[in-house]
Structures are given as C-alpha cells and as structure tokens.
Coordinates of C-alpha atoms in Angstrom, one line a residue:
M1406 CA 1.2 -34.0 -8.2
T1407 CA -0.7 -31.1 -9.9
P1408 CA -4.3 -30.9 -7.6
T1409 CA -7.0 -30.9 -10.2
P1410 CA -10.2 -29.1 -8.2
T1411 CA -13.4 -29.9 -9.4
A1412 CA -14.8 -26.6 -8.6
P1413 CA -12.9 -23.2 -7.0
A1414 CA -13.7 -22.6 -3.7
R1415 CA -13.4 -18.6 -4.8
W1416 CA -13.8 -16.7 -8.1
G1417 CA -12.7 -13.3 -8.6
L1418 CA -12.7 -10.3 -11.0
T1419 CA -11.1 -8.2 -12.3
F1420 CA -11.7 -4.8 -11.0
P1421 CA -12.4 -1.8 -12.1
L1422 CA -14.4 -2.8 -15.2
D1423 CA -13.6 -0.5 -18.1
G1424 CA -16.3 1.4 -19.8
I1425 CA -18.5 2.7 -17.2
P1426 CA -17.2 5.6 -13.9
L1427 CA -15.4 4.2 -11.1
A1428 CA -18.2 5.9 -8.9
A1429 CA -20.8 4.3 -11.2
Q1430 CA -19.7 0.8 -10.4
R1431 CA -20.9 0.8 -6.8
A1432 CA -24.4 -1.1 -7.6
L1433 CA -22.6 -3.9 -10.1
V1434 CA -20.0 -4.4 -7.2
E1435 CA -22.9 -4.9 -4.7
S1436 CA -24.2 -7.6 -7.1
L1437 CA -21.6 -9.6 -7.4
P1438 CA -21.9 -12.0 -4.4
D1439 CA -25.4 -13.6 -5.3
L1440 CA -24.0 -13.8 -8.9
G1441 CA -21.5 -16.1 -6.8
F1442 CA -18.1 -13.8 -7.0
T1443 CA -15.8 -14.3 -3.9
D1444 CA -13.0 -12.0 -4.9
L1445 CA -12.3 -8.6 -6.6
W1446 CA -8.4 -8.2 -8.0
S1447 CA -7.4 -4.7 -9.2
M1448 CA -4.4 -3.7 -11.8
E1449 CA -2.2 -1.3 -12.2
T1450 CA -1.1 -0.1 -15.7
A1451 CA -2.3 3.2 -16.9
G1452 CA -5.6 3.4 -15.3
A1453 CA -7.1 3.0 -11.7
D1454 CA -4.2 2.5 -9.5
A1455 CA -4.4 -0.7 -7.4
F1456 CA -5.7 0.4 -4.1
T1457 CA -8.2 3.1 -4.7
P1458 CA -10.5 1.2 -6.5
L1459 CA -10.4 -1.7 -3.8
A1460 CA -10.8 0.9 -1.2
L1461 CA -14.6 1.5 -2.4
A1462 CA -15.2 -1.8 -3.2
S1463 CA -14.1 -2.9 0.7
V1464 CA -17.3 -1.0 1.8
W1465 CA -19.4 -1.5 -1.2
A1466 CA -19.5 -5.1 -0.9
P1467 CA -17.9 -6.7 2.3
Q1468 CA -18.3 -9.9 1.8
L1469 CA -15.7 -9.8 -1.2
R1470 CA -11.9 -10.8 -0.4
L1471 CA -9.9 -8.4 -2.4
G1472 CA -6.1 -8.2 -3.7
T1473 CA -3.6 -6.2 -6.0
A1474 CA -2.7 -8.1 -8.8
I1475 CA -0.5 -6.8 -9.1
V1476 CA 1.3 -3.6 -7.3
P1477 CA 4.8 -3.1 -9.3
V1478 CA 7.9 -3.3 -6.9
H1479 CA 9.3 -0.8 -8.4
T1480 CA 7.4 2.3 -8.7
R1481 CA 6.5 2.7 -4.8
G1482 CA 9.1 3.0 -2.0
P1483 CA 9.2 0.1 0.1
A1484 CA 7.4 1.9 2.6
L1485 CA 4.8 3.2 0.8
L1486 CA 4.1 0.0 -0.5
A1487 CA 3.7 -1.3 3.3
M1488 CA 1.7 1.9 4.7
Q1489 CA -0.7 1.2 1.3
A1490 CA -0.9 -2.4 2.3
A1491 CA -1.5 -2.1 5.8
A1492 CA -4.0 0.8 5.6
L1493 CA -6.2 -1.2 2.9
A1494 CA -6.1 -4.5 5.1
E1495 CA -6.8 -2.3 8.1
A1496 CA -10.2 -1.4 6.1
A1497 CA -11.3 -4.5 5.4
P1498 CA -10.0 -6.7 8.0
G1499 CA -9.1 -10.1 7.1
R1500 CA -10.0 -9.8 3.2
F1501 CA -7.0 -7.9 1.8
Q1502 CA -4.4 -10.1 -0.3
L1503 CA -1.5 -8.2 -1.4
G1504 CA 0.1 -9.5 -5.3
I1505 CA 3.1 -7.8 -6.3
G1506 CA 5.4 -8.3 -9.0
A1507 CA 8.2 -6.8 -11.3
S1508 CA 5.7 -5.3 -13.6
S1509 CA 7.7 -4.4 -17.4
P1510 CA 10.1 -1.8 -18.7
V1511 CA 7.1 0.3 -20.2
I1512 CA 5.6 0.7 -16.6
V1513 CA 8.4 1.3 -14.7
H1514 CA 11.2 2.9 -16.8
D1515 CA 8.8 4.8 -19.6
W1516 CA 5.9 5.9 -17.7
N1517 CA 7.5 6.3 -14.2
G1518 CA 10.6 7.3 -14.9
I1519 CA 12.4 4.6 -12.7
A1520 CA 15.2 2.4 -13.8
F1521 CA 13.9 -1.2 -14.6
E1522 CA 16.9 -3.2 -13.2
E1523 CA 16.9 -6.3 -11.5
P1524 CA 13.4 -7.4 -11.3
F1525 CA 14.1 -10.8 -9.6
R1526 CA 16.1 -9.4 -6.9
R1527 CA 13.8 -6.6 -6.4
S1528 CA 11.2 -8.5 -6.3
R1529 CA 12.6 -10.8 -3.6
D1530 CA 13.8 -8.2 -1.3
V1531 CA 10.7 -6.0 -1.6
L1532 CA 8.8 -9.3 -0.5
R1533 CA 11.3 -9.7 2.4
F1534 CA 10.9 -6.2 3.3
L1535 CA 6.8 -6.6 3.3
R1536 CA 7.2 -9.8 5.4
A1537 CA 9.1 -7.5 8.0
A1538 CA 7.4 -4.4 8.0
F1539 CA 4.1 -6.2 8.5
T1540 CA 5.3 -7.7 12.2
G1541 CA 5.5 -4.3 13.5
Q1542 CA 8.9 -4.3 14.5
P1543 CA 11.8 -1.7 13.5
V1544 CA 13.6 -2.6 10.0
T1545 CA 16.9 -2.0 9.4
E1546 CA 18.4 -3.4 6.7
E1547 CA 20.8 -3.4 3.4
F1548 CA 19.0 -5.4 0.7
T1549 CA 20.3 -5.8 -2.3
T1550 CA 18.6 -3.5 -4.4
F1551 CA 17.6 -0.8 -1.5
S1552 CA 18.5 -0.3 1.9
V1553 CA 15.9 0.8 4.8
R1554 CA 16.9 2.7 8.2
R1555 CA 14.4 2.2 11.0
F1556 CA 11.3 1.9 9.2
R1557 CA 8.5 0.9 11.7
L1558 CA 5.3 0.7 10.6
D1559 CA 2.7 2.5 13.0
R1560 CA -0.4 1.0 12.1
V1561 CA 0.0 -2.7 11.6
P1562 CA -3.3 -4.3 11.0
A1563 CA -4.7 -6.8 12.9
H1564 CA -4.6 -9.5 10.4
T1565 CA -1.5 -9.4 8.6
P1566 CA -2.4 -9.7 4.6
P1567 CA -1.0 -12.7 2.8
V1568 CA 1.6 -11.3 0.1
L1569 CA 1.5 -12.9 -3.2
L1570 CA 4.4 -13.1 -6.2
A1571 CA 3.3 -12.8 -9.6
A1572 CA 5.6 -15.3 -11.7
L1573 CA 5.9 -16.4 -15.0
R1574 CA 9.3 -18.4 -15.6
P1575 CA 10.9 -21.1 -12.9
G1576 CA 13.2 -18.5 -11.2
M1577 CA 10.2 -16.7 -10.0
L1578 CA 7.5 -19.3 -9.7
K1579 CA 10.4 -21.1 -7.2
L1580 CA 10.9 -18.0 -5.3
A1581 CA 7.0 -17.2 -4.9
A1582 CA 6.5 -21.3 -3.7
R1583 CA 9.8 -20.5 -0.8
E1584 CA 8.6 -17.1 0.4
A1585 CA 5.6 -16.1 -0.3
D1586 CA 2.1 -17.3 0.6
G1587 CA 1.1 -17.9 -3.5
T1588 CA 1.5 -16.9 -7.1
I1589 CA -0.3 -15.0 -9.7
L1590 CA -0.5 -16.3 -12.8
N1591 CA -1.2 -14.6 -16.4
W1592 CA -1.3 -14.8 -20.4
L1593 CA -1.1 -18.3 -20.5
A1594 CA -3.6 -21.0 -21.1
P1595 CA -4.9 -23.6 -19.2
Q1596 CA -2.8 -26.6 -20.0
D1597 CA 0.2 -24.2 -19.5
V1598 CA -1.4 -24.0 -15.9
R1599 CA 0.2 -27.5 -15.5
T1600 CA 3.3 -26.6 -16.4
A1601 CA 3.9 -23.6 -14.1
R1602 CA 2.4 -25.4 -10.9
G1603 CA 4.8 -28.2 -11.6
V1604 CA 8.0 -26.0 -11.2
F1605 CA 6.0 -24.2 -8.4
D1606 CA 4.6 -27.7 -6.0
A1607 CA 7.7 -29.0 -6.7
E1608 CA 9.4 -26.2 -4.6
A1609 CA 6.8 -25.4 -2.4
G1610 CA 6.2 -29.0 -0.9
P1611 CA 3.6 -31.4 -0.3
D1612 CA 0.2 -30.3 0.6
H1613 CA 1.7 -26.6 1.1
G1614 CA -1.7 -24.8 0.9
K1615 CA -0.6 -21.8 -1.0
E1616 CA -2.9 -20.3 -3.9
V1617 CA -2.7 -19.6 -7.3
V1618 CA -4.5 -17.0 -8.8
A1619 CA -4.8 -16.4 -12.6
R1620 CA -6.1 -13.5 -14.8
I1621 CA -8.0 -14.7 -17.0
F1622 CA -8.8 -12.8 -20.5
V1623 CA -12.1 -13.0 -21.5
C1624 CA -14.7 -11.6 -24.1
P1625 CA -18.1 -13.3 -24.1
T1626 CA -19.2 -12.6 -27.6
E1627 CA -19.7 -15.3 -30.2
D1628 CA -18.3 -13.0 -32.7
V1629 CA -15.3 -14.8 -33.3
D1630 CA -13.9 -12.5 -35.9
Y1631 CA -14.1 -9.5 -33.5
A1632 CA -12.9 -11.9 -30.7
R1633 CA -9.8 -12.8 -32.3
A1634 CA -9.1 -9.4 -33.7
L1635 CA -9.2 -8.2 -30.3
G1636 CA -7.1 -10.9 -29.0
R1637 CA -4.4 -10.4 -31.7
R1638 CA -3.8 -7.0 -30.8
L1639 CA -3.6 -7.8 -27.1
I1640 CA -1.4 -10.5 -27.7
A1641 CA 1.0 -8.5 -30.0
A1642 CA 1.0 -5.7 -26.9
Y1643 CA 1.9 -8.0 -24.5
L1644 CA 3.8 -10.9 -25.6
T1645 CA 6.2 -9.1 -27.1
V1646 CA 7.8 -7.7 -23.9
P1647 CA 11.0 -9.5 -23.0
A1648 CA 9.7 -11.4 -20.1
Y1649 CA 6.6 -12.4 -21.4
A1650 CA 8.2 -13.4 -24.7
E1651 CA 10.4 -15.7 -22.8
F1652 CA 7.4 -17.1 -20.8
H1653 CA 6.1 -18.7 -23.9
R1654 CA 9.3 -19.9 -25.5
W1655 CA 9.5 -21.4 -22.3
L1656 CA 6.0 -22.8 -22.9
G1657 CA 6.6 -23.9 -26.3
R1658 CA 5.0 -21.0 -28.6
G1659 CA 8.3 -19.6 -29.8
D1660 CA 7.6 -21.6 -33.0
A1661 CA 4.1 -20.1 -33.4
L1662 CA 5.1 -16.9 -32.1
E1663 CA 8.6 -16.1 -34.0
P1664 CA 6.6 -14.1 -37.0
L1665 CA 5.4 -11.8 -34.1
W1666 CA 8.6 -11.4 -32.4
K1667 CA 10.3 -10.9 -35.8
N1668 CA 8.0 -8.2 -37.4
W1669 CA 7.4 -6.1 -34.1
A1670 CA 11.5 -5.8 -33.9
A1671 CA 11.5 -4.6 -37.3
G1672 CA 8.7 -2.2 -36.1
D1673 CA 5.8 -3.6 -38.7
R1674 CA 3.3 -3.9 -35.8
K1675 CA 0.0 -4.4 -38.3
T1676 CA 1.8 -7.1 -39.5
A1677 CA 3.4 -9.1 -36.2
A1678 CA -0.7 -8.7 -35.0
A1679 CA -1.7 -10.3 -38.2
S1680 CA 1.0 -12.8 -37.7
V1681 CA -0.9 -14.5 -34.5
P1682 CA -2.1 -17.9 -35.4
D1683 CA -5.9 -18.7 -34.6
E1684 CA -4.5 -21.0 -32.2
V1685 CA -2.6 -19.2 -30.0
V1686 CA -5.3 -16.2 -29.7
D1687 CA -8.3 -18.9 -29.0
A1688 CA -5.7 -20.7 -26.6
L1689 CA -4.9 -17.6 -24.9
V1690 CA -8.0 -15.4 -24.8
V1691 CA -11.3 -16.8 -23.9
H1692 CA -14.2 -16.0 -26.3
G1693 CA -17.4 -17.6 -26.9
S1694 CA -20.8 -17.7 -25.6
P1695 CA -21.8 -17.7 -21.4
E1696 CA -21.6 -21.2 -21.3
R1697 CA -18.3 -21.6 -23.5
C1698 CA -17.1 -18.8 -21.4
R1699 CA -17.4 -20.7 -17.8
E1700 CA -16.4 -23.6 -19.3
R1701 CA -12.8 -22.3 -20.6
I1702 CA -12.6 -20.9 -17.3
S1703 CA -13.4 -23.9 -15.2
A1704 CA -10.6 -25.4 -17.3
Y1705 CA -7.9 -23.2 -15.8
V1706 CA -9.4 -24.8 -12.3
E1707 CA -9.0 -28.1 -13.3
N1708 CA -5.7 -27.7 -14.4
G1709 CA -4.6 -26.1 -10.6
V1710 CA -6.0 -22.6 -10.9
T1711 CA -7.1 -22.1 -7.6
V1712 CA -8.5 -18.4 -8.0
P1713 CA -9.5 -17.9 -11.5
V1714 CA -9.8 -14.3 -12.0
P1715 CA -11.8 -13.4 -15.6
A1716 CA -11.0 -9.7 -16.9
L1717 CA -13.5 -8.8 -19.0
L1718 CA -12.6 -7.3 -22.5
P1719 CA -15.1 -4.7 -24.7
T1720 CA -17.7 -6.4 -26.3
P1721 CA -19.1 -5.6 -30.0
D1722 CA -22.2 -4.2 -27.8
Q1723 CA -21.4 -1.3 -25.4
G1724 CA -23.3 0.3 -22.8
A1725 CA -24.0 -0.3 -19.0
R1726 CA -26.2 -3.1 -19.7
A1727 CA -23.9 -5.1 -22.0
L1728 CA -21.3 -4.7 -19.6
A1729 CA -23.9 -6.3 -16.5
A1730 CA -24.4 -9.4 -19.6
A1731 CA -20.5 -9.4 -19.6
V1732 CA -20.6 -10.1 -16.0
K1733 CA -22.7 -12.3 -15.7
A1734 CA -21.5 -14.4 -18.6
V1735 CA -18.1 -14.7 -16.6
S1736 CA -19.8 -15.3 -13.0
P1737 CA -19.5 -19.0 -11.3
S1738 CA -23.3 -19.3 -11.9

C-alpha cells in the first residue's frame, strides 16, 4: 500500500534561484532553515552545473541536506562523476545525496555533443559503477555501455552518499527500486505520484524506506492568466521530449496532449503551446496564493512524496524582494 504521510520530514528547494547572481544568494540560503527548509537540490540544464552551487551552500548553511536532481549519466565520465560526488560528500559529511538520470537528447547530444544511446542501460551501468567506486576498492569491469579499468577512488568519503535514480516509467522506476536508494520524480501532478509509487513500491518491497523526491514547479502568483501562459510554454518545451511524452501517455494524458505533440511535430510551436488545456497546466504547475501553493505542495506529500522540492518560476514581480517573497511562499511554514 502506498504510504500517505501527513507531513513531510523534509522540505526542499531547487537551487540556485534564477534572477539573482549566485554569489549574492548567500543570505537567502542562510535564512532557509529558519523558514523550515531542510534540503537544497540542484539541477543541471544550461545554467549552473549541479555541484558548484551545492559546494557553496554546504558552507553557507551547514544545517541543510544537499542533493543533485539530476546529474546526467552521459555527460561525465564515470570516474569523474564518482570523484565529484565524493568531493561534495567529503565537504558535507552525511548531508549529500547524488541524484543521477538519463536526461534528454537535447542536453546530451545537441548541447554536449555526446551520443544519447541506451539511456536505461547507461543509467543502470553508472549506478552500479558508483556503488562499486564508493567502496574505495579498485574497479575493473566491462559494463554494457562502457568499460572501466583499474579505477580506484583515492578520496573515499567517510559517509557514502546515497544514490537516487530519476525515473518516469515502469522500467526505470523498477531499476531505482531494486538498485538505488530512492527515486526522483519530475513533471507530474499530485495524483500521479500514486501511479509511480505503485510501481516503485511493488518492486522495492514492503517497508523499504527509500526516498521519493519530486521537483514541483511553482509560480506563486494569483495572476492566473500569467501563470497559465508561463506553464503552457514550459509544458510545450518539456513534454515534447520523447521520454516525457511517453510518461504522460502512461499517466493517461495522451488525448489531452495530442494536439501539443501534433502541432509541435509540424513545426507550429505557438499553436502547440496554446493547445495545452488549462486543466493540464493546473495539474502540473502549482500557482496561486502562498496558502494555495503550500496546500498544493502538501498534496504531493499526501500522495507519497517524501521530499517535495519546489522549483520557483518567475512571477510578474521582479527583483530580490519579490524573490524572497516567493521563497517564503513555498516554505513549509
């Protein structure tokens, strides 16, 4: 049975925040524990890398737990990924979790010039390699997607970082349940969590205790038209990626999103974005008053997320004061 906790033990925030230089975010990060935040989770697309902001945060707010959500499994060599993770685990003993995932063809191939091949097997192989490397023992192995010869991690962290695997559909969810310390979900509605957890929990077994992290896109504004327009653009950009399209077909949104996919494939991106129904935007993007935003984030927890991680979207108001207000709006208290 899928657990339905009444309150999360942890509450995260996606970091760094947009609209303010990274070096200027120290005071905000230092204030997060007093607002009830327990975690910071980075991301890696075309802004900051996944590790540098967390290294800064490890000093700015040593109370916070840190995680990557996610580091792509193709864009670093296996040894380099192990070294970067181990360094951050050493800098933040017992407070770092490594989230890895397949990412997308755009990030891996179009932006990094690396073939986006066998994402499931590559994720599995990197996960297994990291498990072996973190022991500090030499690793020589022919994995399906790469080979490693005589690699030994010289700086083995005292606290082995848990490794979480980003997952969308059943295959990756089952792999995460079997071999990782948890899973990371993305671009789903609160009720979708039960669908994902049904697969994950069945594979992990009863009382598995593994974490289920979810990045939740939040636009804390009561300007509904603004929030929906922004949400449509983001949904059009993300859910046209093949893996996300198949994910939402699996979740039952095929009919609602078919006009998006059809128009996007035809090259009419404006019509594609405009075709996303209000109910889909409202399901996938949290918006409204601070009270409404907290209520909606809590709905993810009630459906089985153990670590909600709001990702703040731009609001109509700009500037440091507006950003601080937005952070408070998505805080647990």
